[in-house]
CSV table of C-alpha atoms in Angstrom, one decimal:
chain,number,residue,atom,x,y,z
T,1,MET,CA,76.2,60.6,46.4
T,2,LYS,CA,79.4,59.9,48.4
T,3,GLY,CA,80.2,63.7,48.4
T,4,GLY,CA,76.8,64.5,49.8
T,5,ALA,CA,77.2,62.0,52.6
T,6,PHE,CA,80.6,63.4,53.4
T,7,ILE,CA,79.2,67.0,53.5
T,8,THR,CA,76.3,65.8,55.7
T,9,ALA,CA,78.7,64.0,58.1
T,10,LEU,CA,81.0,67.1,58.2
T,11,LEU,CA,78.0,69.4,59.0
T,12,LEU,CA,76.9,67.0,61.8
T,13,VAL,CA,80.4,67.1,63.3
T,14,LEU,CA,80.5,70.9,63.1
T,15,LEU,CA,77.0,71.2,64.7
T,16,ALA,CA,78.0,68.9,67.5
T,17,ALA,CA,81.2,71.0,68.1
T,18,CYS,CA,79.2,74.2,68.2
T,19,ALA,CA,76.4,72.9,70.5
T,20,PRO,CA,76.6,73.9,74.2
T,21,ARG,CA,78.5,71.3,76.2
T,22,HIS,CA,76.1,71.6,79.2
T,23,ASP,CA,72.4,72.1,79.9
T,24,VAL,CA,72.4,75.5,81.6
T,25,ALA,CA,69.1,74.9,83.4
T,26,ALA,CA,70.4,71.6,84.8
T,27,LEU,CA,73.7,73.2,85.8
T,28,ARG,CA,71.8,76.0,87.7
T,29,GLU,CA,69.7,73.4,89.4
T,30,ARG,CA,72.8,71.4,90.5
T,31,GLN,CA,74.1,74.5,92.3
T,32,GLU,CA,70.9,75.5,94.1
T,33,ASP,CA,71.8,73.4,97.2
T,34,VAL,CA,75.0,75.4,97.6
T,35,ALA,CA,73.2,78.7,97.0
T,36,MET,CA,70.7,77.7,99.8
T,37,LEU,CA,73.4,76.9,102.4
T,38,PRO,CA,72.3,78.9,105.4
T,39,PRO,CA,74.5,82.0,106.3
T,40,ALA,CA,75.5,80.4,109.7
T,41,SER,CA,77.2,77.6,107.8
T,42,LEU,CA,80.1,79.9,107.0
T,43,GLY,CA,81.0,79.6,110.7
T,44,HIS,CA,82.1,83.2,111.3
T,45,PRO,CA,80.9,86.7,110.4
T,46,LEU,CA,82.2,88.2,107.1
T,47,SER,CA,82.0,91.8,105.9
T,48,LEU,CA,83.6,92.8,102.6
T,49,SER,CA,83.6,95.7,100.2
T,50,GLN,CA,84.7,94.5,96.7
T,51,ALA,CA,85.3,95.7,93.2
T,52,VAL,CA,83.9,93.0,90.9
T,53,THR,CA,84.4,92.8,87.2
T,54,GLY,CA,82.4,90.2,85.4
T,55,GLU,CA,82.4,88.9,81.9
T,56,LEU,CA,79.7,86.8,80.3
T,57,ALA,CA,80.0,85.7,76.7
T,58,GLY,CA,82.5,88.5,76.0
T,59,GLU,CA,80.3,91.2,77.6
T,60,GLY,CA,81.9,92.9,80.6
T,61,ARG,CA,80.5,94.8,83.6
T,62,ALA,CA,82.0,96.3,86.7
T,63,LEU,CA,80.2,96.7,90.0
T,64,ARG,CA,80.9,97.3,93.7
T,65,PHE,CA,79.7,94.5,95.9
T,66,GLU,CA,78.9,95.0,99.6
T,67,LEU,CA,78.7,91.7,101.3
T,68,GLU,CA,77.8,91.0,104.9
T,69,VAL,CA,77.3,87.6,106.5
T,70,THR,CA,76.1,86.9,110.0
T,71,ASP,CA,74.6,83.8,111.6
T,72,GLU,CA,71.1,85.2,110.8
T,73,ARG,CA,71.5,86.5,107.3
T,74,LEU,CA,73.6,87.2,104.2
T,75,VAL,CA,73.2,90.5,102.5
T,76,LEU,CA,74.7,91.3,99.1
T,77,ALA,CA,74.3,94.8,97.6
T,78,GLY,CA,75.4,95.4,94.0
T,79,LEU,CA,76.2,99.1,93.3
T,80,THR,CA,77.5,101.1,90.5
T,81,HIS,CA,80.9,102.6,91.2
T,82,ALA,CA,79.1,105.9,91.7
T,83,GLY,CA,77.1,104.2,94.6
T,84,LEU,CA,73.8,103.8,92.8
T,85,PRO,CA,72.0,100.5,93.8
T,86,VAL,CA,71.6,97.9,91.1
T,87,PHE,CA,70.3,95.0,93.3
T,88,THR,CA,70.0,93.8,96.8
T,89,LEU,CA,69.9,90.2,97.8
T,90,VAL,CA,69.1,89.1,101.3
T,91,GLN,CA,69.2,85.5,102.4
T,92,SER,CA,67.9,84.7,105.9
T,93,THR,CA,68.0,81.3,107.6
T,94,LYS,CA,64.7,80.5,106.0
T,95,ASP,CA,64.5,82.1,102.5
T,96,VAL,CA,66.0,84.4,99.9
T,97,ASP,CA,64.5,87.8,99.2
T,98,ILE,CA,65.8,89.6,96.1
T,99,GLU,CA,65.1,93.3,95.4
T,100,MET,CA,66.2,94.3,92.0
T,101,LYS,CA,66.8,97.9,91.2
T,102,GLY,CA,68.4,99.9,88.4
T,103,PRO,CA,68.9,99.2,84.7
T,104,GLY,CA,70.2,95.8,83.9
T,105,ALA,CA,69.4,94.3,87.3
T,106,GLU,CA,67.6,91.4,85.6
T,107,GLU,CA,71.0,90.2,84.4
T,108,PHE,CA,71.8,88.8,87.8
T,109,ASP,CA,70.7,85.3,88.8
T,110,PRO,CA,70.5,84.8,92.6
T,111,VAL,CA,71.5,81.2,92.4
T,112,TYR,CA,74.8,82.0,90.7
T,113,LEU,CA,75.4,85.1,92.9
T,114,LEU,CA,74.9,83.0,96.1
T,115,SER,CA,76.7,79.9,94.9
T,116,ASP,CA,79.7,82.0,93.6
T,117,ILE,CA,80.0,83.7,97.0
T,118,LYS,CA,79.8,80.4,98.8
T,119,PHE,CA,82.2,78.7,96.5
T,120,CYS,CA,84.8,81.4,97.3
T,121,TYR,CA,84.3,81.7,101.1
T,122,TRP,CA,82.5,78.7,102.6
T,123,PRO,CA,84.4,75.8,104.2
T,124,LEU,CA,85.0,72.8,101.8
T,125,GLU,CA,83.2,70.4,104.1
T,126,ARG,CA,80.0,72.4,104.0
T,127,LEU,CA,80.2,72.8,100.2
T,128,ASN,CA,80.8,69.2,99.6
T,129,LEU,CA,77.9,68.1,101.8
T,130,ALA,CA,75.6,70.3,99.6
T,131,LEU,CA,77.3,69.2,96.3
T,132,GLY,CA,77.4,65.5,97.0
T,133,PRO,CA,73.8,64.6,96.1
T,134,GLN,CA,74.4,66.5,92.7
T,135,ARG,CA,77.5,64.3,92.1
T,136,LEU,CA,79.8,67.4,92.3
T,137,ARG,CA,82.8,68.0,94.4
T,138,MET,CA,84.9,71.0,95.4
T,139,GLU,CA,88.6,70.4,95.8
T,140,GLU,CA,91.3,72.7,97.1
T,141,LYS,CA,95.0,72.5,96.3
T,142,THR,CA,98.1,74.6,96.2
T,143,LYS,CA,100.0,74.8,92.9
T,144,ASN,CA,103.2,76.8,92.6
T,145,GLY,CA,102.3,78.6,95.9
T,146,THR,CA,98.9,79.6,94.6
T,147,ARG,CA,95.7,78.4,96.3
T,148,LEU,CA,93.1,76.9,94.0
T,149,ARG,CA,89.6,75.6,94.3
T,150,LEU,CA,88.1,73.4,91.6
T,151,LEU,CA,84.5,72.3,91.2
T,152,LYS,CA,84.5,68.9,89.5
T,153,ASP,CA,81.7,66.8,88.1
T,154,GLU,CA,81.3,63.0,88.3
T,155,THR,CA,83.6,62.6,85.3
T,156,ARG,CA,86.3,64.8,87.0
T,157,GLU,CA,85.7,67.6,84.5
T,158,THR,CA,86.4,71.0,86.0
T,159,LEU,CA,83.3,73.2,85.9
T,160,LEU,CA,84.7,76.1,88.0
T,161,ARG,CA,88.1,77.3,89.0
T,162,ILE,CA,88.9,79.8,91.7
T,163,ILE,CA,92.4,81.2,92.0
T,164,TYR,CA,93.2,83.1,95.2
T,165,PRO,CA,95.7,85.9,95.4
T,166,PRO,CA,99.1,85.0,96.9
T,167,HIS,CA,99.0,88.2,99.0
T,168,GLU,CA,96.5,90.5,100.7
T,169,GLY,CA,94.8,93.0,98.3
T,170,GLY,CA,95.2,90.8,95.2
T,171,GLU,CA,92.3,89.6,93.0
T,172,ILE,CA,90.3,86.4,93.3
T,173,LEU,CA,89.7,85.0,89.9
T,174,LEU,CA,86.6,82.8,89.4
T,175,ARG,CA,86.1,81.2,86.0
T,176,ARG,CA,83.2,78.9,85.0
T,177,PHE,CA,83.8,76.4,82.3
T,178,ASP,CA,80.1,75.4,82.1
T,179,LEU,CA,79.2,78.9,81.0
T,180,PRO,CA,81.4,81.5,79.2
T,181,TYR,CA,81.7,83.4,82.5
T,182,ARG,CA,84.4,84.8,84.7
T,183,LEU,CA,84.8,87.2,87.7
T,184,ARG,CA,87.7,89.2,89.0
T,185,ILE,CA,87.1,90.1,92.7
T,186,ARG,CA,89.3,92.6,94.5
T,187,THR,CA,88.5,93.3,98.2
T,188,LEU,CA,88.6,97.0,99.0
T,189,GLU,CA,88.0,96.8,102.7
T,190,THR,CA,87.8,93.9,105.1
T,191,ALA,CA,85.9,94.1,108.3
T,192,GLY,CA,85.6,90.3,108.8
T,193,ALA,CA,87.7,87.2,108.2
T,194,GLY,CA,88.1,85.8,104.7
T,195,ALA,CA,88.5,82.3,103.3
């Protein structure tokens, strides 16, 4: 009998260790306020052409992103490296319109696309105003000469880390700890100011 109780307890510990640490739907909802920050809240125009490599649960994908932000709208186009459209996301001051094109376009969640962009480029004050009601906070620090942004929850657990390149032309590394997800972002051309 004692052996059976031990095995049951061991199975419960293993199941708890394998269970997701976060409720994905709740995490997505907590980031909607950041995703919905209006384009004008950036404070300046931004135009970037980027090579983006993403990895979700060990599966990788590379795309080219064309990003343009003005006071009136944010436009993000995801293209294959051959230039074929995969998706277009347009956020105006009032709403978000998403046009999905191409095979695999359904893989992209507009809340995560918009929040990741804004976590990388928007001013901390704007982000923290949007994150505050969700009991989240974005912090920025420099460690060994490298600029970092960290999204922390109410227990100070890091949910997201962004590492900025020490020089022009390097890669921005964004890693989520709430999901098995990371991005490598390399700017190809810059027509506007960055973060």
